[in-house]
mmCIF file with all atom_site columns, C-alpha atoms in Angstrom:
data_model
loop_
_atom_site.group_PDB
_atom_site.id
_atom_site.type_symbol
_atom_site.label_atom_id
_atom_site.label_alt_id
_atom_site.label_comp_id
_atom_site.label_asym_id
_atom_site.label_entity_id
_atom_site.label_seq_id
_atom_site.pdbx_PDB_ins_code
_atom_site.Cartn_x
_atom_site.Cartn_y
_atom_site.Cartn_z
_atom_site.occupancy
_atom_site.B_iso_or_equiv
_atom_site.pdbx_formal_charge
_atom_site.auth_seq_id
_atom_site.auth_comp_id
_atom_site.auth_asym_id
_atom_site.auth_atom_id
_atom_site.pdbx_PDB_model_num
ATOM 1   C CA . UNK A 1 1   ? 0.000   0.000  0.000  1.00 80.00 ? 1   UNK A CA 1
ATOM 2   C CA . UNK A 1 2   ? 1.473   3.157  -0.999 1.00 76.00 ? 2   UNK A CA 1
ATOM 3   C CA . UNK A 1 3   ? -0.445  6.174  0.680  1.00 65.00 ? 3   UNK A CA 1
ATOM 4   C CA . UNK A 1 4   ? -1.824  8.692  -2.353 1.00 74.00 ? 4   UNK A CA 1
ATOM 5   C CA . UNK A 1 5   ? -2.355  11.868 0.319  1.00 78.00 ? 5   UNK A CA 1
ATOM 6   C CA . UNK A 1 6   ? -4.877  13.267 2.877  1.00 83.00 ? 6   UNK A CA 1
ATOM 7   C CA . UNK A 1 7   ? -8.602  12.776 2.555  1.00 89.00 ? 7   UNK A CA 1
ATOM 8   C CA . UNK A 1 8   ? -10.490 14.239 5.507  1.00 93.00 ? 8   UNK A CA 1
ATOM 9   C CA . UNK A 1 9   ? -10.361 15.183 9.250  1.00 91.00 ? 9   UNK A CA 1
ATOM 10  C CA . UNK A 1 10  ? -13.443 14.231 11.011 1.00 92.00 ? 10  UNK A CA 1
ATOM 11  C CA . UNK A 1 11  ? -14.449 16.360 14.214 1.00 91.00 ? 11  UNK A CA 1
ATOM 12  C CA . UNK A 1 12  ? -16.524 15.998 16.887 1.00 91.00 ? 12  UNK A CA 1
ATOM 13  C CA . UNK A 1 13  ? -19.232 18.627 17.191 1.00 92.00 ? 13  UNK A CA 1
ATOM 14  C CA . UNK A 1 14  ? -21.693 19.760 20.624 1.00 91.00 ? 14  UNK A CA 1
ATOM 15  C CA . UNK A 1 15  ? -23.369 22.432 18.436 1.00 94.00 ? 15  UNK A CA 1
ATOM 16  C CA . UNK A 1 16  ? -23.510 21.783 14.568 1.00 96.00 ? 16  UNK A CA 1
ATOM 17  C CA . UNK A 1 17  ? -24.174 25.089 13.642 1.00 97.00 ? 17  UNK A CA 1
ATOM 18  C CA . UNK A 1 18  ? -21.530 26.830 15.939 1.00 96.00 ? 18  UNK A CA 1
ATOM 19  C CA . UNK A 1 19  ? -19.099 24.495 14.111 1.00 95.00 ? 19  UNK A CA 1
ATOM 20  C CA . UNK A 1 20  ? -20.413 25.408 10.500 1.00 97.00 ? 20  UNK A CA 1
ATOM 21  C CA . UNK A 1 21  ? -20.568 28.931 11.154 1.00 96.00 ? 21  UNK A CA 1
ATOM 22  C CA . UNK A 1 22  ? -16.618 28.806 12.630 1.00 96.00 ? 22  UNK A CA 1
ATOM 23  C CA . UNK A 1 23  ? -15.580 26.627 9.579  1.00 96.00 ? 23  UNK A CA 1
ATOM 24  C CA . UNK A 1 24  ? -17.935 28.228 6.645  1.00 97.00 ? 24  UNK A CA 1
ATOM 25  C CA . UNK A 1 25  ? -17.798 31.665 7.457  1.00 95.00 ? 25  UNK A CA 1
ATOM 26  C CA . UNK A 1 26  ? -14.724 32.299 9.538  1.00 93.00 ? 26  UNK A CA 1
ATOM 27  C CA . UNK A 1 27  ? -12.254 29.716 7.501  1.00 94.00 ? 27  UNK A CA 1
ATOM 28  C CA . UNK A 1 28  ? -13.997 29.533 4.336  1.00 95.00 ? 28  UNK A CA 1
ATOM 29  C CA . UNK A 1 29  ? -15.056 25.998 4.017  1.00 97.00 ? 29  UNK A CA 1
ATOM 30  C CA . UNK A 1 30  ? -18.412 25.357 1.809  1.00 97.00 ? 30  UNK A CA 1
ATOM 31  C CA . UNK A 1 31  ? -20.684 22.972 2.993  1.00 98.00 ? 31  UNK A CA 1
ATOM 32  C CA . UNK A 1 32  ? -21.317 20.139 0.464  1.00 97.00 ? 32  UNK A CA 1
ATOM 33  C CA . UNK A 1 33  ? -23.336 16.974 -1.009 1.00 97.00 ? 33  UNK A CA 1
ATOM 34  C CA . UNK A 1 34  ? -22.929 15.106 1.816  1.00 96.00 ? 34  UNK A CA 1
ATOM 35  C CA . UNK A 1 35  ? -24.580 10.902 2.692  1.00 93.00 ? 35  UNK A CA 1
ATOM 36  C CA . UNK A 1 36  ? -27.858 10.239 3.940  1.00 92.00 ? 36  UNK A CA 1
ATOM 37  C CA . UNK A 1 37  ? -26.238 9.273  7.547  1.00 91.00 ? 37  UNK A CA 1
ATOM 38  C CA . UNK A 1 38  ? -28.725 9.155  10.313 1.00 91.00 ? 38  UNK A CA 1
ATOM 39  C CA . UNK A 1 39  ? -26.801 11.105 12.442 1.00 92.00 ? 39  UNK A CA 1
ATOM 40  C CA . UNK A 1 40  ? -26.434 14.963 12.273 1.00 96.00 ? 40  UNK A CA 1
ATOM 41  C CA . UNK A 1 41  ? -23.342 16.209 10.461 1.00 96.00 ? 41  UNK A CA 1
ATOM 42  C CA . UNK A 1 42  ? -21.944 18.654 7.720  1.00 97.00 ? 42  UNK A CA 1
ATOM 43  C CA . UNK A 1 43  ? -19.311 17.441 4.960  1.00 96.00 ? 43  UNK A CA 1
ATOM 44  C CA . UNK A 1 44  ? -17.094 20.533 4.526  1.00 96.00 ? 44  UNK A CA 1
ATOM 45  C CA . UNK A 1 45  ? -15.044 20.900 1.170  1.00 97.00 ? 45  UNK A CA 1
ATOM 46  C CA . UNK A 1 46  ? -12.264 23.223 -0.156 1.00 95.00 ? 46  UNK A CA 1
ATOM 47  C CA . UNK A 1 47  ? -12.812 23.367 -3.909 1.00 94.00 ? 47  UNK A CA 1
ATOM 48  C CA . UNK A 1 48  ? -14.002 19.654 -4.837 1.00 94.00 ? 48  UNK A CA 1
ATOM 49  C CA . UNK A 1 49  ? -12.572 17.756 -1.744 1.00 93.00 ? 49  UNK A CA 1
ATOM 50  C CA . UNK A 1 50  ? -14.425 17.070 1.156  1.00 94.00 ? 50  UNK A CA 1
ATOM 51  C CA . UNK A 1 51  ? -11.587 17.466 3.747  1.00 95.00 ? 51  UNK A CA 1
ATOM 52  C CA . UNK A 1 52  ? -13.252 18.294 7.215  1.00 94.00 ? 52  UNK A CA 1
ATOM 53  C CA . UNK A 1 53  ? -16.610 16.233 8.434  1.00 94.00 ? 53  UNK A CA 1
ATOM 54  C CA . UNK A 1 54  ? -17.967 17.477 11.169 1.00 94.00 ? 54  UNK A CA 1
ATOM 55  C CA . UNK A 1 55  ? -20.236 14.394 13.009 1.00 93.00 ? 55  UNK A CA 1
ATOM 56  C CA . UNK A 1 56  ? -22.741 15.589 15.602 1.00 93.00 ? 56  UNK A CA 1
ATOM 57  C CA . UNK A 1 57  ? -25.635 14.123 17.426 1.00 89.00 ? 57  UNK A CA 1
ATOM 58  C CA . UNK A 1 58  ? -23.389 11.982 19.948 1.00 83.00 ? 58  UNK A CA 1
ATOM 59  C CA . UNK A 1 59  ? -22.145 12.481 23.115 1.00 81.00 ? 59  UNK A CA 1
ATOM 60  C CA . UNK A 1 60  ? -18.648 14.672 23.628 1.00 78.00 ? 60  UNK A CA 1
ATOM 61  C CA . UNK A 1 61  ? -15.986 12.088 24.524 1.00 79.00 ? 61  UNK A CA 1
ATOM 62  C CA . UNK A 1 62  ? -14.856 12.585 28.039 1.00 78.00 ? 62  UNK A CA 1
ATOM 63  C CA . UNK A 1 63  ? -11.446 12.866 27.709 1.00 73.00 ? 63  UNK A CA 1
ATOM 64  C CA . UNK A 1 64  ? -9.432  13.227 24.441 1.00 67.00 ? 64  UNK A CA 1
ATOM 65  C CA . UNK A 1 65  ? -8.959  10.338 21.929 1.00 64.00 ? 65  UNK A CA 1
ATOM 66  C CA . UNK A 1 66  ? -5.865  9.446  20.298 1.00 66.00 ? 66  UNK A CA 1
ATOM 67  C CA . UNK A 1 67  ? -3.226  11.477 19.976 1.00 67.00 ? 67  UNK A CA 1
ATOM 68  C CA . UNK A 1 68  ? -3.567  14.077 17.066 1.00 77.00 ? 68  UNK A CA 1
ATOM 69  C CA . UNK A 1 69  ? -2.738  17.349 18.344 1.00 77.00 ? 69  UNK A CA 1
ATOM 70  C CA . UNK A 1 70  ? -4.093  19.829 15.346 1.00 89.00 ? 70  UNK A CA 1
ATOM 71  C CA . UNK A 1 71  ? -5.350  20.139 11.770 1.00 91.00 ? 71  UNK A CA 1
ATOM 72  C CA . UNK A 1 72  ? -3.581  22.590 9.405  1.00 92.00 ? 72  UNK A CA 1
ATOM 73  C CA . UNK A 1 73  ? -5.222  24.202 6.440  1.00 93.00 ? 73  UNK A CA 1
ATOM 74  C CA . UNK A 1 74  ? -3.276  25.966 3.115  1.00 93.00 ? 74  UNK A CA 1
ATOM 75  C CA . UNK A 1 75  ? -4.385  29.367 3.333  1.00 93.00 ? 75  UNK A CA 1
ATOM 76  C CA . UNK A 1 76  ? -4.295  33.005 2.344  1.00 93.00 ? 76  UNK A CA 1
ATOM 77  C CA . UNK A 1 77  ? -5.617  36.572 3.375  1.00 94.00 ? 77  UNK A CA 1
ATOM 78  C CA . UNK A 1 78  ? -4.092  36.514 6.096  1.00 95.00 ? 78  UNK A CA 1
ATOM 79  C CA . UNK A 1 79  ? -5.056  40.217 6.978  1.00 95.00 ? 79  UNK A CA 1
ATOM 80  C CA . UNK A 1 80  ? -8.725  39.239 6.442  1.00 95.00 ? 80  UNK A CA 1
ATOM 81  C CA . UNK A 1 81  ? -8.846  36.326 8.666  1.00 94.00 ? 81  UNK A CA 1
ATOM 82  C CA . UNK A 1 82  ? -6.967  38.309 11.394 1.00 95.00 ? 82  UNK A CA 1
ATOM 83  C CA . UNK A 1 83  ? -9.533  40.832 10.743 1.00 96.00 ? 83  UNK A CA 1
ATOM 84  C CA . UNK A 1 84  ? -12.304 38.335 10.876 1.00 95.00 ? 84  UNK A CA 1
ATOM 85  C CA . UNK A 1 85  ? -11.328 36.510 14.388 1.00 96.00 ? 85  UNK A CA 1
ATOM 86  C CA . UNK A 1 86  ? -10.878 39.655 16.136 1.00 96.00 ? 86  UNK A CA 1
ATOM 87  C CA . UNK A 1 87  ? -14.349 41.067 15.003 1.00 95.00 ? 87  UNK A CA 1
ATOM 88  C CA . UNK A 1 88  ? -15.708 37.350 16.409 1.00 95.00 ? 88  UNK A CA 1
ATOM 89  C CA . UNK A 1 89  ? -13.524 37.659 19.807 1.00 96.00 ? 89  UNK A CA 1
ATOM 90  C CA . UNK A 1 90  ? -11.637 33.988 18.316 1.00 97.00 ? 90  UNK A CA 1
ATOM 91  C CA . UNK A 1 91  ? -8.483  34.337 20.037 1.00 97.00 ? 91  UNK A CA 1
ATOM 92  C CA . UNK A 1 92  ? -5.233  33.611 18.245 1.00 97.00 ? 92  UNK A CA 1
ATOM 93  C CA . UNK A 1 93  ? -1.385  33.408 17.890 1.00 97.00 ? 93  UNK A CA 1
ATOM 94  C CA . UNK A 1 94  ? 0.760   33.795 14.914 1.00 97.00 ? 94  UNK A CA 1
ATOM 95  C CA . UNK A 1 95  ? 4.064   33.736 14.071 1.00 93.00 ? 95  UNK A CA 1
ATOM 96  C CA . UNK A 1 96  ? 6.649   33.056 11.351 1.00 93.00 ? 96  UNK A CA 1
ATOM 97  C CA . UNK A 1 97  ? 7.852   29.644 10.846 1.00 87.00 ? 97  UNK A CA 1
ATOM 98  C CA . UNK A 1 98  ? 12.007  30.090 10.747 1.00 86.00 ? 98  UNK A CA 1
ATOM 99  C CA . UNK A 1 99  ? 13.501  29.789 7.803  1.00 87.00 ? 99  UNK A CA 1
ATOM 100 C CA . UNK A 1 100 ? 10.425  29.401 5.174  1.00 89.00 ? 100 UNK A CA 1
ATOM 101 C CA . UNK A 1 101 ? 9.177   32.392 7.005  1.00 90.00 ? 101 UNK A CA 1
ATOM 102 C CA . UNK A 1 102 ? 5.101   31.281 5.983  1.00 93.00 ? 102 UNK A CA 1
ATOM 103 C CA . UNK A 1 103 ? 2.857   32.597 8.539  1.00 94.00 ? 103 UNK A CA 1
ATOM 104 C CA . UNK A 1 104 ? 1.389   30.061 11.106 1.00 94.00 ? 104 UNK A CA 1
ATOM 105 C CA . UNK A 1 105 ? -1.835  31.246 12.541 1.00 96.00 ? 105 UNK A CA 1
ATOM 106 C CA . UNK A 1 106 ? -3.164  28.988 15.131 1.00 95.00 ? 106 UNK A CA 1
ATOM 107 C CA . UNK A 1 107 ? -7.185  29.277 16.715 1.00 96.00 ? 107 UNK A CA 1
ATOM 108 C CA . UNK A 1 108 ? -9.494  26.655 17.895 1.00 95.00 ? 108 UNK A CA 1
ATOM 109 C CA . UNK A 1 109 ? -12.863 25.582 16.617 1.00 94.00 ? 109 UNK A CA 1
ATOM 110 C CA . UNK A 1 110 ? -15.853 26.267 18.698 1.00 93.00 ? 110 UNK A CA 1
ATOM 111 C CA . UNK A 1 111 ? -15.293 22.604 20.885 1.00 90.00 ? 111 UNK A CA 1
ATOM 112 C CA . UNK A 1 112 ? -11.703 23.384 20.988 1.00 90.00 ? 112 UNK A CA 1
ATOM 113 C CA . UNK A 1 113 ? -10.054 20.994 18.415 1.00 90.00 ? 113 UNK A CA 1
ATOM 114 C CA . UNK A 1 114 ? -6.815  23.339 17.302 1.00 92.00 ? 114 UNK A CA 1
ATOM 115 C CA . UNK A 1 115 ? -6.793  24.552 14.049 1.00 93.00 ? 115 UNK A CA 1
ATOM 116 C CA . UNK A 1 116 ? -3.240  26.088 12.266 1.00 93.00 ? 116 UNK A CA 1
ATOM 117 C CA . UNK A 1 117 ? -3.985  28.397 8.952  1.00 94.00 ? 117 UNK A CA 1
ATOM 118 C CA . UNK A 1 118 ? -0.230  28.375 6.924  1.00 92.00 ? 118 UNK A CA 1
ATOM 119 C CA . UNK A 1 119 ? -0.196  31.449 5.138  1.00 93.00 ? 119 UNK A CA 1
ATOM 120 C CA . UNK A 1 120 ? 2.541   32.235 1.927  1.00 93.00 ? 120 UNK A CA 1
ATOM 121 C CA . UNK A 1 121 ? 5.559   34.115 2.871  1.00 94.00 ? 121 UNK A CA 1
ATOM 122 C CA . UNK A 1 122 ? 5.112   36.532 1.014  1.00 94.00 ? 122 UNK A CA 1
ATOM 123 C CA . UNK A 1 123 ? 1.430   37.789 2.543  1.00 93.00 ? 123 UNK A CA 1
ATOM 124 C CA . UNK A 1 124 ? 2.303   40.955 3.935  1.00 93.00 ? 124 UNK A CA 1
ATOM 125 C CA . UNK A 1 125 ? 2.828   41.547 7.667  1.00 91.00 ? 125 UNK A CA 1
ATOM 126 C CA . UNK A 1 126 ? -0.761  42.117 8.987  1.00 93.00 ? 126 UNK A CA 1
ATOM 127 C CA . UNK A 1 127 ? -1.905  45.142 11.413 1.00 90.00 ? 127 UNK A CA 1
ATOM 128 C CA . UNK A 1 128 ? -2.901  43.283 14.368 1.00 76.00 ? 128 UNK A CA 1
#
């Protein structure tokens, strides 16, 4: 088996439309043709790909599972997503990776699953 690349992060949501709202209008995300499940949920896609499901419906696990610390999304406008988590109170922290020099923006999701935006190098230095 030779691995062909990344298909989809699945989250965990307590309030589906909190989590749509944080990944549709905050990060950009369009909601999509999703399964009949019968369970409550939202298949999120960037361009064509389905990359984040968000399942809902179930209870919040106790404690955290596995060991996956974040989920890191390709993106850009970095001024207007600065601009957009301040005007929602979404705390943040970003910095520039050493020696690529991208931008690493890191926020959580409404539940608290950590979410890191990479940003080009060459997106100007925001106002913050």
């Amino acid at each position: 088996m030779t691995i062909q690349g990344m298909n989809h992060f699945t989250v965990l949501s307590s309030n589906l439309e909190k989590s749509k709202e944080f990944y549709i209008d905050i990060l950009g995300l369009k909601e999509g043709y999703r399964p009949p499940f019968a369970f409550p949920g939202a298949w999120l896609y960037a361009g064509n790909q389905a990359i984040l499901h968000i399942m809902a419906g179930r209870s919040m696990p106790i404690s955290a599972a596995g060991v996956i610390d974040h989920m890191a999304f390709t993106a850009s406008n970095l001024q207007g997503v600065i601009d957009t988590l301040k005007q929602r109170r979404i705390p943040y922290k970003l910095h520039r990776l050493k020696g690529l020099e991208n931008w690493q923006l890191f926020c959580h999701d409404p539940d608290g699953a950590k979410v890191e935006l990479d940003f080009p190098a060459d997106e100007p230095k925001p106002r913050e």
